[in-house]
Amino acid sequence: MYLNNEEEQILKGEKGTVLQKAMELLNSLGTIFGAEKLIEIKSAQISGVSYKNIGDGGIDFLQNFKDEKVKVKTTLNPIGFDIEYPKYLNLPSEFIAKQIKILNLYKSMGILATYTCTPYYFENIPSFGDNIAWAESSAVIYVNSLLGARTNRESGVSALAAALIGKTPFYGMHIAKNRKATINVSLKITPSLPDFAVIGLLIGEKIKNGIPYISGIRDYTESALKSLGAAMNATGAIPMFHAEMITPEWKISDEGLEKITIEENDIKEYRERFNTHKDPELVALGCPHLSYSELKDIYLFLKNKKKKENVELWLFTSRSTKQKAYNYVNQIEAFGGKVYADTCMVVAPINLKFKVTATNSGKAVYYLRLPNYSDQDTVFYDLYTLLEMVCA
Ligand code: F3S
C-alpha cells in the first residue's frame, strides 16, 4: 500500500509508538485487502466497550493507546450498565470498576462518551458519500445502506486505529464498484413490519456475506429497516443491503445475479427456532437502541394501561434520545417500565437476574440464547404482542 511521507514517518515511529502501532495495524489491513492507499475519514465508531465483551485483555490492550488523541469525531458503543444506575443488575463492584477504567481510557483519547449503537440519530450523523471507519455491525449496515455513507465492517481495534490516524485503507465499501449487490433476494410475500427482524436473520444465514438486493418490500419504516440490517449481521457478515426502490443506492446494482427466495413458511419456521414460548421474566426492547419515534409508539400503546406484576419491561436507548424523548420516557416509567441508556440487553450481563427474556429484535434474540454469553431461554414476538404481555 502506498504511504505518503508523513504516513511513512508515523510507521517508522517518528511520531511516537502509539501512532506507530495504529499505523502498523492500518498498513497490515490495507496490505491484506489490497488497498492502494489510505484515505481521510470523517468519523469513527468504536465497538468492544463493555467489560463483559472485552475483559481484562481489552483493558491491557487499550492502555497502549491512552497517550494519544483521536483525529476525528469518535463515538462509543454501549457499555455494561446504565451510568446513572450502575447497581441495577446487582453487578459485582469489580465489574463496575473495570468498566469505568475502560471508559476513562477511551475518554483520555478524546473519544466521546456516547455509549450507543445508534449514534447516527444524534451524536455522529454521516452524510451520503462520507468515508468513515465504523465498528458495530448494526450501525455499519445502517449507515452504508440507509444513509449512503461508506465504511467497511471495522473491528473495534481497526476503528480505533483509524480514529487515531484519521485515515483508513481505501478498499471494500469505500470503492463505488464494490457497493453493488452480489445476490438477489426475492421476498415471495409482502412482509409485515414484524417480519423484518426474521427476514434479516434468514438472509444472514442463507448468504453469510456479500450484499443482498432485496425485492418485494412494500410497506416499511426506518425502524423495520434498522432491525432488518441488525439481524442480518447476527447470522451473517453483511456490510450493506439494497432494498428495491427504497435505499439510496439500489439502482447501482447489476442484473442477472444469483437469486434466492424467502417465502411465508420460511419466516414462520425461522421465528419458531428462537421461541421457547415460556412466560418471560423480562421483555427487553431496543436492539439496536430505540429511536425517538419508537419510544413514542411504545408510550402510545401503553397509555392508560396497567402493568402486570410478574414481568419486567426494560427499554434500551441512547442518552441523547432518552433526554429528547423525556416526556414519553416519564410516562413509560410511570407505567412501570424502565428506560435504560448507555447499555443494552446483550452487552449487560442480564443473566445475573433473568433466565427467560422476550424480545422483538432478531439480533438480540440470536445473542441472548448463546450459552456462555447470556444463556437465556428466549421468546421472540413482534413489538405489540410483547407489549400486550406486560399489560394486566
Ligand atoms: Fe446495539 Fe446492543 Fe443490539 S449494542 S445492536 S442494542 S446488541
mmCIF file of N, CA, C and O in Angstrom, residues 256-349:
data_model
loop_
_atom_site.group_PDB
_atom_site.id
_atom_site.type_symbol
_atom_site.label_atom_id
_atom_site.label_comp_id
_atom_site.label_asym_id
_atom_site.label_seq_id
_atom_site.Cartn_x
_atom_site.Cartn_y
_atom_site.Cartn_z
ATOM 1 N N GLY A 256 -29.099 -9.965 -13.374
ATOM 2 C CA GLY A 256 -28.599 -11.313 -13.644
ATOM 3 C C GLY A 256 -27.825 -11.944 -12.506
ATOM 4 O O GLY A 256 -26.987 -12.813 -12.719
ATOM 5 N N LEU A 257 -28.076 -11.494 -11.295
ATOM 6 C CA LEU A 257 -27.384 -12.102 -10.141
ATOM 7 C C LEU A 257 -28.037 -13.418 -9.745
ATOM 8 O O LEU A 257 -29.220 -13.649 -10.042
ATOM 9 N N GLU A 258 -27.286 -14.235 -9.035
ATOM 10 C CA GLU A 258 -27.877 -15.443 -8.443
ATOM 11 C C GLU A 258 -29.047 -14.999 -7.555
ATOM 12 O O GLU A 258 -28.994 -13.929 -6.937
ATOM 13 N N LYS A 259 -30.075 -15.847 -7.476
ATOM 14 C CA LYS A 259 -31.284 -15.417 -6.768
ATOM 15 C C LYS A 259 -31.682 -16.431 -5.706
ATOM 16 O O LYS A 259 -31.648 -17.634 -5.945
ATOM 17 N N ILE A 260 -32.052 -15.947 -4.523
ATOM 18 C CA ILE A 260 -32.687 -16.828 -3.540
ATOM 19 C C ILE A 260 -34.053 -16.239 -3.214
ATOM 20 O O ILE A 260 -34.284 -15.041 -3.409
ATOM 21 N N THR A 261 -34.949 -17.098 -2.725
ATOM 22 C CA THR A 261 -36.281 -16.595 -2.394
ATOM 23 C C THR A 261 -36.569 -16.864 -0.914
ATOM 24 O O THR A 261 -36.032 -17.793 -0.321
ATOM 25 N N ILE A 262 -37.421 -16.034 -0.369
ATOM 26 C CA ILE A 262 -37.887 -16.242 1.009
ATOM 27 C C ILE A 262 -39.410 -16.266 0.974
ATOM 28 O O ILE A 262 -40.048 -15.355 0.426
ATOM 29 N N GLU A 263 -39.978 -17.322 1.540
ATOM 30 C CA GLU A 263 -41.430 -17.496 1.485
ATOM 31 C C GLU A 263 -42.014 -17.366 2.890
ATOM 32 O O GLU A 263 -41.287 -17.386 3.876
ATOM 33 N N GLU A 264 -43.328 -17.325 2.919
ATOM 34 C CA GLU A 264 -44.014 -17.112 4.198
ATOM 35 C C GLU A 264 -43.636 -18.191 5.232
ATOM 36 O O GLU A 264 -43.392 -17.894 6.391
ATOM 37 N N ASN A 265 -43.593 -19.426 4.770
ATOM 38 C CA ASN A 265 -43.290 -20.522 5.696
ATOM 39 C C ASN A 265 -41.897 -20.428 6.283
ATOM 40 O O ASN A 265 -41.675 -20.794 7.431
ATOM 41 N N ASP A 266 -40.941 -19.956 5.452
ATOM 42 C CA ASP A 266 -39.569 -19.780 5.965
ATOM 43 C C ASP A 266 -39.590 -18.857 7.179
ATOM 44 O O ASP A 266 -38.908 -19.091 8.172
ATOM 45 N N ILE A 267 -40.375 -17.797 7.064
ATOM 46 C CA ILE A 267 -40.400 -16.795 8.136
ATOM 47 C C ILE A 267 -41.021 -17.396 9.395
ATOM 48 O O ILE A 267 -40.485 -17.266 10.499
ATOM 49 N N LYS A 268 -42.143 -18.109 9.206
ATOM 50 C CA LYS A 268 -42.824 -18.724 10.365
ATOM 51 C C LYS A 268 -41.900 -19.720 11.053
ATOM 52 O O LYS A 268 -41.739 -19.702 12.267
ATOM 53 N N GLU A 269 -41.300 -20.591 10.255
ATOM 54 C CA GLU A 269 -40.446 -21.634 10.845
ATOM 55 C C GLU A 269 -39.229 -21.035 11.543
ATOM 56 O O GLU A 269 -38.845 -21.455 12.615
ATOM 57 N N TYR A 270 -38.650 -20.021 10.922
ATOM 58 C CA TYR A 270 -37.426 -19.445 11.484
ATOM 59 C C TYR A 270 -37.730 -18.738 12.806
ATOM 60 O O TYR A 270 -36.970 -18.824 13.760
ATOM 61 N N ARG A 271 -38.847 -18.047 12.886
ATOM 62 C CA ARG A 271 -39.206 -17.370 14.141
ATOM 63 C C ARG A 271 -39.339 -18.406 15.263
ATOM 64 O O ARG A 271 -38.887 -18.188 16.380
ATOM 65 N N GLU A 272 -39.934 -19.528 14.939
ATOM 66 C CA GLU A 272 -40.157 -20.570 15.955
ATOM 67 C C GLU A 272 -38.852 -21.105 16.535
ATOM 68 O O GLU A 272 -38.796 -21.499 17.689
ATOM 69 N N ARG A 273 -37.796 -21.122 15.736
ATOM 70 C CA ARG A 273 -36.500 -21.602 16.212
ATOM 71 C C ARG A 273 -36.028 -20.857 17.450
ATOM 72 O O ARG A 273 -35.259 -21.361 18.247
ATOM 73 N N PHE A 274 -36.444 -19.596 17.539
ATOM 74 C CA PHE A 274 -35.937 -18.746 18.618
ATOM 75 C C PHE A 274 -36.973 -18.556 19.727
ATOM 76 O O PHE A 274 -36.780 -17.741 20.609
ATOM 77 N N ASN A 275 -38.087 -19.289 19.627
ATOM 78 C CA ASN A 275 -39.173 -19.032 20.563
ATOM 79 C C ASN A 275 -39.437 -20.253 21.436
ATOM 80 O O ASN A 275 -39.923 -21.270 20.977
ATOM 81 N N THR A 276 -39.119 -20.113 22.746
ATOM 82 C CA THR A 276 -39.380 -21.230 23.665
ATOM 83 C C THR A 276 -40.827 -21.202 24.148
ATOM 84 O O THR A 276 -41.264 -22.150 24.801
ATOM 85 N N HIS A 277 -41.540 -20.122 23.890
ATOM 86 C CA HIS A 277 -42.936 -19.937 24.337
ATOM 87 C C HIS A 277 -43.082 -19.967 25.856
ATOM 88 O O HIS A 277 -44.176 -20.185 26.359
ATOM 89 N N LYS A 278 -41.991 -19.783 26.576
ATOM 90 C CA LYS A 278 -42.108 -19.719 28.042
ATOM 91 C C LYS A 278 -42.650 -18.347 28.450
ATOM 92 O O LYS A 278 -42.609 -17.400 27.656
ATOM 93 N N ASP A 279 -43.102 -18.250 29.703
ATOM 94 C CA ASP A 279 -43.517 -16.929 30.197
ATOM 95 C C ASP A 279 -42.262 -16.116 30.488
ATOM 96 O O ASP A 279 -41.422 -16.538 31.293
ATOM 97 N N PRO A 280 -42.116 -14.969 29.853
ATOM 98 C CA PRO A 280 -40.874 -14.208 30.076
ATOM 99 C C PRO A 280 -40.830 -13.545 31.451
ATOM 100 O O PRO A 280 -41.851 -13.121 31.973
ATOM 101 N N GLU A 281 -39.618 -13.491 32.007
ATOM 102 C CA GLU A 281 -39.408 -12.694 33.226
ATOM 103 C C GLU A 281 -39.122 -11.245 32.830
ATOM 104 O O GLU A 281 -39.364 -10.328 33.591
ATOM 105 N N LEU A 282 -38.550 -11.103 31.638
ATOM 106 C CA LEU A 282 -38.172 -9.770 31.157
ATOM 107 C C LEU A 282 -38.600 -9.617 29.697
ATOM 108 O O LEU A 282 -38.367 -10.524 28.885
ATOM 109 N N VAL A 283 -39.222 -8.491 29.377
ATOM 110 C CA VAL A 283 -39.416 -8.109 27.973
ATOM 111 C C VAL A 283 -38.409 -6.994 27.706
ATOM 112 O O VAL A 283 -38.431 -5.946 28.372
ATOM 113 N N ALA A 284 -37.500 -7.238 26.785
ATOM 114 C CA ALA A 284 -36.391 -6.312 26.530
ATOM 115 C C ALA A 284 -36.499 -5.773 25.104
ATOM 116 O O ALA A 284 -36.477 -6.544 24.149
ATOM 117 N N LEU A 285 -36.617 -4.468 24.975
ATOM 118 C CA LEU A 285 -36.777 -3.831 23.665
ATOM 119 C C LEU A 285 -35.670 -2.803 23.467
ATOM 120 O O LEU A 285 -35.267 -2.134 24.419
ATOM 121 N N GLY A 286 -35.201 -2.689 22.235
ATOM 122 C CA GLY A 286 -34.202 -1.649 21.985
ATOM 123 C C GLY A 286 -32.884 -2.192 21.503
ATOM 124 O O GLY A 286 -31.818 -1.760 21.928
ATOM 125 N N CYS A 287 -32.939 -3.146 20.584
ATOM 126 C CA CYS A 287 -31.723 -3.639 19.915
ATOM 127 C C CYS A 287 -31.986 -3.592 18.419
ATOM 128 O O CYS A 287 -32.782 -4.392 17.930
ATOM 129 N N PRO A 288 -31.327 -2.701 17.691
ATOM 130 C CA PRO A 288 -30.497 -1.585 18.128
ATOM 131 C C PRO A 288 -31.287 -0.594 19.007
ATOM 132 O O PRO A 288 -32.506 -0.646 19.062
ATOM 133 N N HIS A 289 -30.557 0.304 19.657
ATOM 134 C CA HIS A 289 -31.165 1.284 20.563
ATOM 135 C C HIS A 289 -32.391 1.945 19.948
ATOM 136 O O HIS A 289 -32.396 2.304 18.763
ATOM 137 N N LEU A 290 -33.411 2.146 20.790
ATOM 138 C CA LEU A 290 -34.676 2.732 20.319
ATOM 139 C C LEU A 290 -34.492 4.166 19.846
ATOM 140 O O LEU A 290 -33.742 4.946 20.450
ATOM 141 N N SER A 291 -35.243 4.503 18.825
ATOM 142 C CA SER A 291 -35.254 5.885 18.334
ATOM 143 C C SER A 291 -36.341 6.668 19.076
ATOM 144 O O SER A 291 -37.169 6.086 19.799
ATOM 145 N N TYR A 292 -36.354 7.952 18.855
ATOM 146 C CA TYR A 292 -37.387 8.820 19.431
ATOM 147 C C TYR A 292 -38.776 8.318 19.030
ATOM 148 O O TYR A 292 -39.669 8.184 19.867
ATOM 149 N N SER A 293 -38.967 8.010 17.759
ATOM 150 C CA SER A 293 -40.314 7.625 17.320
ATOM 151 C C SER A 293 -40.693 6.230 17.827
ATOM 152 O O SER A 293 -41.865 5.968 18.086
ATOM 153 N N GLU A 294 -39.726 5.352 18.020
ATOM 154 C CA GLU A 294 -40.054 4.043 18.608
ATOM 155 C C GLU A 294 -40.503 4.215 20.064
ATOM 156 O O GLU A 294 -41.456 3.559 20.510
ATOM 157 N N LEU A 295 -39.822 5.098 20.801
ATOM 158 C CA LEU A 295 -40.244 5.348 22.185
ATOM 159 C C LEU A 295 -41.653 5.938 22.213
ATOM 160 O O LEU A 295 -42.479 5.586 23.054
ATOM 161 N N LYS A 296 -41.921 6.808 21.258
ATOM 162 C CA LYS A 296 -43.253 7.409 21.199
ATOM 163 C C LYS A 296 -44.328 6.339 20.939
ATOM 164 O O LYS A 296 -45.380 6.314 21.587
ATOM 165 N N ASP A 297 -44.046 5.435 19.997
ATOM 166 C CA ASP A 297 -45.014 4.365 19.680
ATOM 167 C C ASP A 297 -45.271 3.483 20.906
ATOM 168 O O ASP A 297 -46.412 3.081 21.161
ATOM 169 N N ILE A 298 -44.214 3.195 21.646
ATOM 170 C CA ILE A 298 -44.366 2.341 22.841
ATOM 171 C C ILE A 298 -45.203 3.075 23.885
ATOM 172 O O ILE A 298 -46.130 2.511 24.483
ATOM 173 N N TYR A 299 -44.896 4.345 24.074
ATOM 174 C CA TYR A 299 -45.683 5.146 25.028
ATOM 175 C C TYR A 299 -47.173 5.155 24.634
ATOM 176 O O TYR A 299 -48.046 4.943 25.471
ATOM 177 N N LEU A 300 -47.434 5.355 23.344
ATOM 178 C CA LEU A 300 -48.839 5.441 22.895
ATOM 179 C C LEU A 300 -49.570 4.121 23.159
ATOM 180 O O LEU A 300 -50.731 4.112 23.543
ATOM 181 N N PHE A 301 -48.867 3.014 22.977
ATOM 182 C CA PHE A 301 -49.517 1.712 23.212
ATOM 183 C C PHE A 301 -49.817 1.508 24.698
ATOM 184 O O PHE A 301 -50.855 0.966 25.071
ATOM 185 N N LEU A 302 -48.886 1.941 25.555
ATOM 186 C CA LEU A 302 -49.026 1.665 26.994
ATOM 187 C C LEU A 302 -49.928 2.670 27.715
ATOM 188 O O LEU A 302 -50.347 2.422 28.850
ATOM 189 N N LYS A 303 -50.218 3.757 27.032
ATOM 190 C CA LYS A 303 -51.009 4.846 27.644
ATOM 191 C C LYS A 303 -52.318 4.290 28.213
ATOM 192 O O LYS A 303 -53.015 3.527 27.529
ATOM 193 N N ASN A 304 -52.616 4.657 29.430
ATOM 194 C CA ASN A 304 -53.864 4.252 30.126
ATOM 195 C C ASN A 304 -53.955 2.749 30.390
ATOM 196 O O ASN A 304 -55.032 2.248 30.663
ATOM 197 N N LYS A 305 -52.840 2.038 30.285
ATOM 198 C CA LYS A 305 -52.881 0.601 30.612
ATOM 199 C C LYS A 305 -52.136 0.363 31.933
ATOM 200 O O LYS A 305 -51.361 1.215 32.384
ATOM 201 N N LYS A 306 -52.378 -0.805 32.546
ATOM 202 C CA LYS A 306 -51.717 -1.167 33.816
ATOM 203 C C LYS A 306 -50.724 -2.284 33.585
ATOM 204 O O LYS A 306 -50.969 -3.176 32.776
ATOM 205 N N LYS A 307 -49.615 -2.215 34.284
ATOM 206 C CA LYS A 307 -48.583 -3.245 34.082
ATOM 207 C C LYS A 307 -48.872 -4.482 34.927
ATOM 208 O O LYS A 307 -49.348 -4.389 36.049
ATOM 209 N N LYS A 308 -48.547 -5.635 34.335
ATOM 210 C CA LYS A 308 -48.602 -6.908 35.060
ATOM 211 C C LYS A 308 -47.494 -6.920 36.100
ATOM 212 O O LYS A 308 -46.426 -6.361 35.877
ATOM 213 N N GLU A 309 -47.734 -7.621 37.195
ATOM 214 C CA GLU A 309 -46.758 -7.653 38.289
ATOM 215 C C GLU A 309 -45.503 -8.481 37.966
ATOM 216 O O GLU A 309 -44.401 -8.089 38.278
ATOM 217 N N ASN A 310 -45.702 -9.649 37.358
ATOM 218 C CA ASN A 310 -44.621 -10.645 37.366
ATOM 219 C C ASN A 310 -43.721 -10.638 36.119
ATOM 220 O O ASN A 310 -43.052 -11.616 35.832
ATOM 221 N N VAL A 311 -43.735 -9.548 35.381
ATOM 222 C CA VAL A 311 -42.824 -9.468 34.234
ATOM 223 C C VAL A 311 -42.275 -8.036 34.150
ATOM 224 O O VAL A 311 -43.002 -7.081 34.391
ATOM 225 N N GLU A 312 -40.992 -7.936 33.873
ATOM 226 C CA GLU A 312 -40.391 -6.597 33.786
ATOM 227 C C GLU A 312 -40.315 -6.143 32.334
ATOM 228 O O GLU A 312 -40.171 -6.976 31.420
ATOM 229 N N LEU A 313 -40.408 -4.851 32.139
ATOM 230 C CA LEU A 313 -40.262 -4.251 30.804
ATOM 231 C C LEU A 313 -39.063 -3.315 30.855
ATOM 232 O O LEU A 313 -39.088 -2.314 31.577
ATOM 233 N N TRP A 314 -38.024 -3.661 30.104
ATOM 234 C CA TRP A 314 -36.836 -2.813 30.039
ATOM 235 C C TRP A 314 -36.631 -2.352 28.598
ATOM 236 O O TRP A 314 -36.620 -3.171 27.661
ATOM 237 N N LEU A 315 -36.453 -1.046 28.453
ATOM 238 C CA LEU A 315 -36.190 -0.473 27.133
ATOM 239 C C LEU A 315 -34.772 0.090 27.120
ATOM 240 O O LEU A 315 -34.299 0.614 28.130
ATOM 241 N N PHE A 316 -34.138 0.018 25.969
ATOM 242 C CA PHE A 316 -32.757 0.498 25.847
ATOM 243 C C PHE A 316 -32.663 1.526 24.735
ATOM 244 O O PHE A 316 -33.187 1.321 23.629
ATOM 245 N N THR A 317 -32.009 2.630 25.053
ATOM 246 C CA THR A 317 -31.860 3.705 24.074
ATOM 247 C C THR A 317 -30.576 4.470 24.372
ATOM 248 O O THR A 317 -29.853 4.134 25.310
ATOM 249 N N SER A 318 -30.303 5.482 23.561
ATOM 250 C CA SER A 318 -29.118 6.297 23.859
ATOM 251 C C SER A 318 -29.512 7.384 24.861
ATOM 252 O O SER A 318 -30.690 7.712 25.004
ATOM 253 N N ARG A 319 -28.502 7.939 25.525
ATOM 254 C CA ARG A 319 -28.807 9.004 26.486
ATOM 255 C C ARG A 319 -29.402 10.222 25.767
ATOM 256 O O ARG A 319 -30.334 10.849 26.268
ATOM 257 N N SER A 320 -28.884 10.530 24.571
ATOM 258 C CA SER A 320 -29.431 11.691 23.836
ATOM 259 C C SER A 320 -30.901 11.475 23.509
ATOM 260 O O SER A 320 -31.721 12.380 23.668
ATOM 261 N N THR A 321 -31.234 10.269 23.031
ATOM 262 C CA THR A 321 -32.633 10.003 22.676
ATOM 263 C C THR A 321 -33.498 10.039 23.931
ATOM 264 O O THR A 321 -34.602 10.600 23.923
ATOM 265 N N LYS A 322 -32.974 9.474 25.015
ATOM 266 C CA LYS A 322 -33.747 9.458 26.271
ATOM 267 C C LYS A 322 -34.052 10.891 26.721
ATOM 268 O O LYS A 322 -35.162 11.189 27.144
ATOM 269 N N GLN A 323 -33.052 11.754 26.585
ATOM 270 C CA GLN A 323 -33.269 13.144 27.004
ATOM 271 C C GLN A 323 -34.286 13.830 26.103
ATOM 272 O O GLN A 323 -35.172 14.540 26.564
ATOM 273 N N LYS A 324 -34.184 13.590 24.798
ATOM 274 C CA LYS A 324 -35.104 14.268 23.875
ATOM 275 C C LYS A 324 -36.529 13.732 24.031
ATOM 276 O O LYS A 324 -37.488 14.452 23.822
ATOM 277 N N ALA A 325 -36.652 12.455 24.394
ATOM 278 C CA ALA A 325 -37.990 11.843 24.499
ATOM 279 C C ALA A 325 -38.428 11.766 25.965
ATOM 280 O O ALA A 325 -39.196 10.889 26.338
ATOM 281 N N TYR A 326 -37.950 12.720 26.810
ATOM 282 C CA TYR A 326 -38.172 12.569 28.262
ATOM 283 C C TYR A 326 -39.646 12.474 28.629
ATOM 284 O O TYR A 326 -40.032 11.787 29.563
ATOM 285 N N ASN A 327 -40.506 13.114 27.854
ATOM 286 C CA ASN A 327 -41.949 13.051 28.137
ATOM 287 C C ASN A 327 -42.469 11.627 28.035
ATOM 288 O O ASN A 327 -43.201 11.154 28.894
ATOM 289 N N TYR A 328 -42.081 10.958 26.936
ATOM 290 C CA TYR A 328 -42.516 9.571 26.733
ATOM 291 C C TYR A 328 -41.854 8.658 27.753
ATOM 292 O O TYR A 328 -42.480 7.740 28.286
ATOM 293 N N VAL A 329 -40.565 8.931 28.024
ATOM 294 C CA VAL A 329 -39.821 8.119 28.990
ATOM 295 C C VAL A 329 -40.506 8.181 30.362
ATOM 296 O O VAL A 329 -40.736 7.155 31.019
ATOM 297 N N ASN A 330 -40.882 9.395 30.784
ATOM 298 C CA ASN A 330 -41.533 9.544 32.096
ATOM 299 C C ASN A 330 -42.822 8.752 32.163
ATOM 300 O O ASN A 330 -43.140 8.112 33.166
ATOM 301 N N GLN A 331 -43.579 8.777 31.077
ATOM 302 C CA GLN A 331 -44.867 8.066 31.050
ATOM 303 C C GLN A 331 -44.651 6.543 31.056
ATOM 304 O O GLN A 331 -45.382 5.814 31.714
ATOM 305 N N ILE A 332 -43.645 6.095 30.314
ATOM 306 C CA ILE A 332 -43.364 4.644 30.279
ATOM 307 C C ILE A 332 -42.911 4.194 31.679
ATOM 308 O O ILE A 332 -43.291 3.130 32.159
ATOM 309 N N GLU A 333 -42.107 5.043 32.351
ATOM 310 C CA GLU A 333 -41.641 4.663 33.688
ATOM 311 C C GLU A 333 -42.788 4.743 34.707
ATOM 312 O O GLU A 333 -42.840 3.951 35.646
ATOM 313 N N ALA A 334 -43.734 5.665 34.496
ATOM 314 C CA ALA A 334 -44.906 5.728 35.382
ATOM 315 C C ALA A 334 -45.746 4.458 35.220
ATOM 316 O O ALA A 334 -46.339 3.964 36.182
ATOM 317 N N PHE A 335 -45.758 3.898 34.033
ATOM 318 C CA PHE A 335 -46.462 2.632 33.772
ATOM 319 C C PHE A 335 -45.789 1.465 34.519
ATOM 320 O O PHE A 335 -46.416 0.484 34.890
ATOM 321 N N GLY A 336 -44.475 1.604 34.737
ATOM 322 C CA GLY A 336 -43.749 0.526 35.423
ATOM 323 C C GLY A 336 -42.614 -0.044 34.600
ATOM 324 O O GLY A 336 -41.946 -0.991 35.032
ATOM 325 N N GLY A 337 -42.412 0.490 33.396
ATOM 326 C CA GLY A 337 -41.258 0.057 32.592
ATOM 327 C C GLY A 337 -40.003 0.798 33.034
ATOM 328 O O GLY A 337 -40.077 1.758 33.798
ATOM 329 N N LYS A 338 -38.865 0.340 32.585
ATOM 330 C CA LYS A 338 -37.598 1.038 32.862
ATOM 331 C C LYS A 338 -36.975 1.399 31.526
ATOM 332 O O LYS A 338 -36.911 0.551 30.625
ATOM 333 N N VAL A 339 -36.501 2.621 31.420
ATOM 334 C CA VAL A 339 -35.823 3.031 30.180
ATOM 335 C C VAL A 339 -34.357 3.279 30.528
ATOM 336 O O VAL A 339 -34.037 4.227 31.248
ATOM 337 N N TYR A 340 -33.505 2.381 30.070
ATOM 338 C CA TYR A 340 -32.087 2.499 30.359
ATOM 339 C C TYR A 340 -31.342 3.086 29.170
ATOM 340 O O TYR A 340 -31.682 2.821 28.005
ATOM 341 N N ALA A 341 -30.328 3.882 29.481
ATOM 342 C CA ALA A 341 -29.420 4.402 28.445
ATOM 343 C C ALA A 341 -28.057 3.743 28.641
ATOM 344 O O ALA A 341 -27.831 3.038 29.623
ATOM 345 N N ASP A 342 -27.175 3.954 27.688
ATOM 346 C CA ASP A 342 -25.748 3.561 27.753
ATOM 347 C C ASP A 342 -25.481 2.069 27.567
ATOM 348 O O ASP A 342 -24.336 1.670 27.389
ATOM 349 N N THR A 343 -26.499 1.235 27.707
ATOM 350 C CA THR A 343 -26.258 -0.208 27.727
ATOM 351 C C THR A 343 -27.316 -0.913 26.898
ATOM 352 O O THR A 343 -28.134 -0.260 26.243
ATOM 353 N N CYS A 344 -27.324 -2.220 26.879
ATOM 354 C CA CYS A 344 -28.391 -2.960 26.200
ATOM 355 C C CYS A 344 -28.501 -4.356 26.788
ATOM 356 O O CYS A 344 -27.656 -4.781 27.579
ATOM 357 N N MET A 345 -29.541 -5.072 26.380
ATOM 358 C CA MET A 345 -29.809 -6.410 26.936
ATOM 359 C C MET A 345 -28.726 -7.420 26.564
ATOM 360 O O MET A 345 -28.627 -8.472 27.177
ATOM 361 N N VAL A 346 -27.926 -7.107 25.536
ATOM 362 C CA VAL A 346 -26.907 -8.067 25.097
ATOM 363 C C VAL A 346 -25.560 -7.792 25.775
ATOM 364 O O VAL A 346 -24.896 -8.733 26.231
ATOM 365 N N VAL A 347 -25.147 -6.544 25.859
ATOM 366 C CA VAL A 347 -23.819 -6.272 26.432
ATOM 367 C C VAL A 347 -23.849 -6.139 27.950
ATOM 368 O O VAL A 347 -22.798 -6.138 28.586
ATOM 369 N N ALA A 348 -25.030 -6.024 28.553
ATOM 370 C CA ALA A 348 -25.124 -6.070 30.023
ATOM 371 C C ALA A 348 -25.293 -7.536 30.435
ATOM 372 O O ALA A 348 -25.953 -8.295 29.728
ATOM 373 N N PRO A 349 -24.748 -7.931 31.567
ATOM 374 C CA PRO A 349 -24.875 -9.339 31.986
ATOM 375 C C PRO A 349 -26.250 -9.618 32.606
ATOM 376 O O PRO A 349 -26.380 -9.847 33.804
#
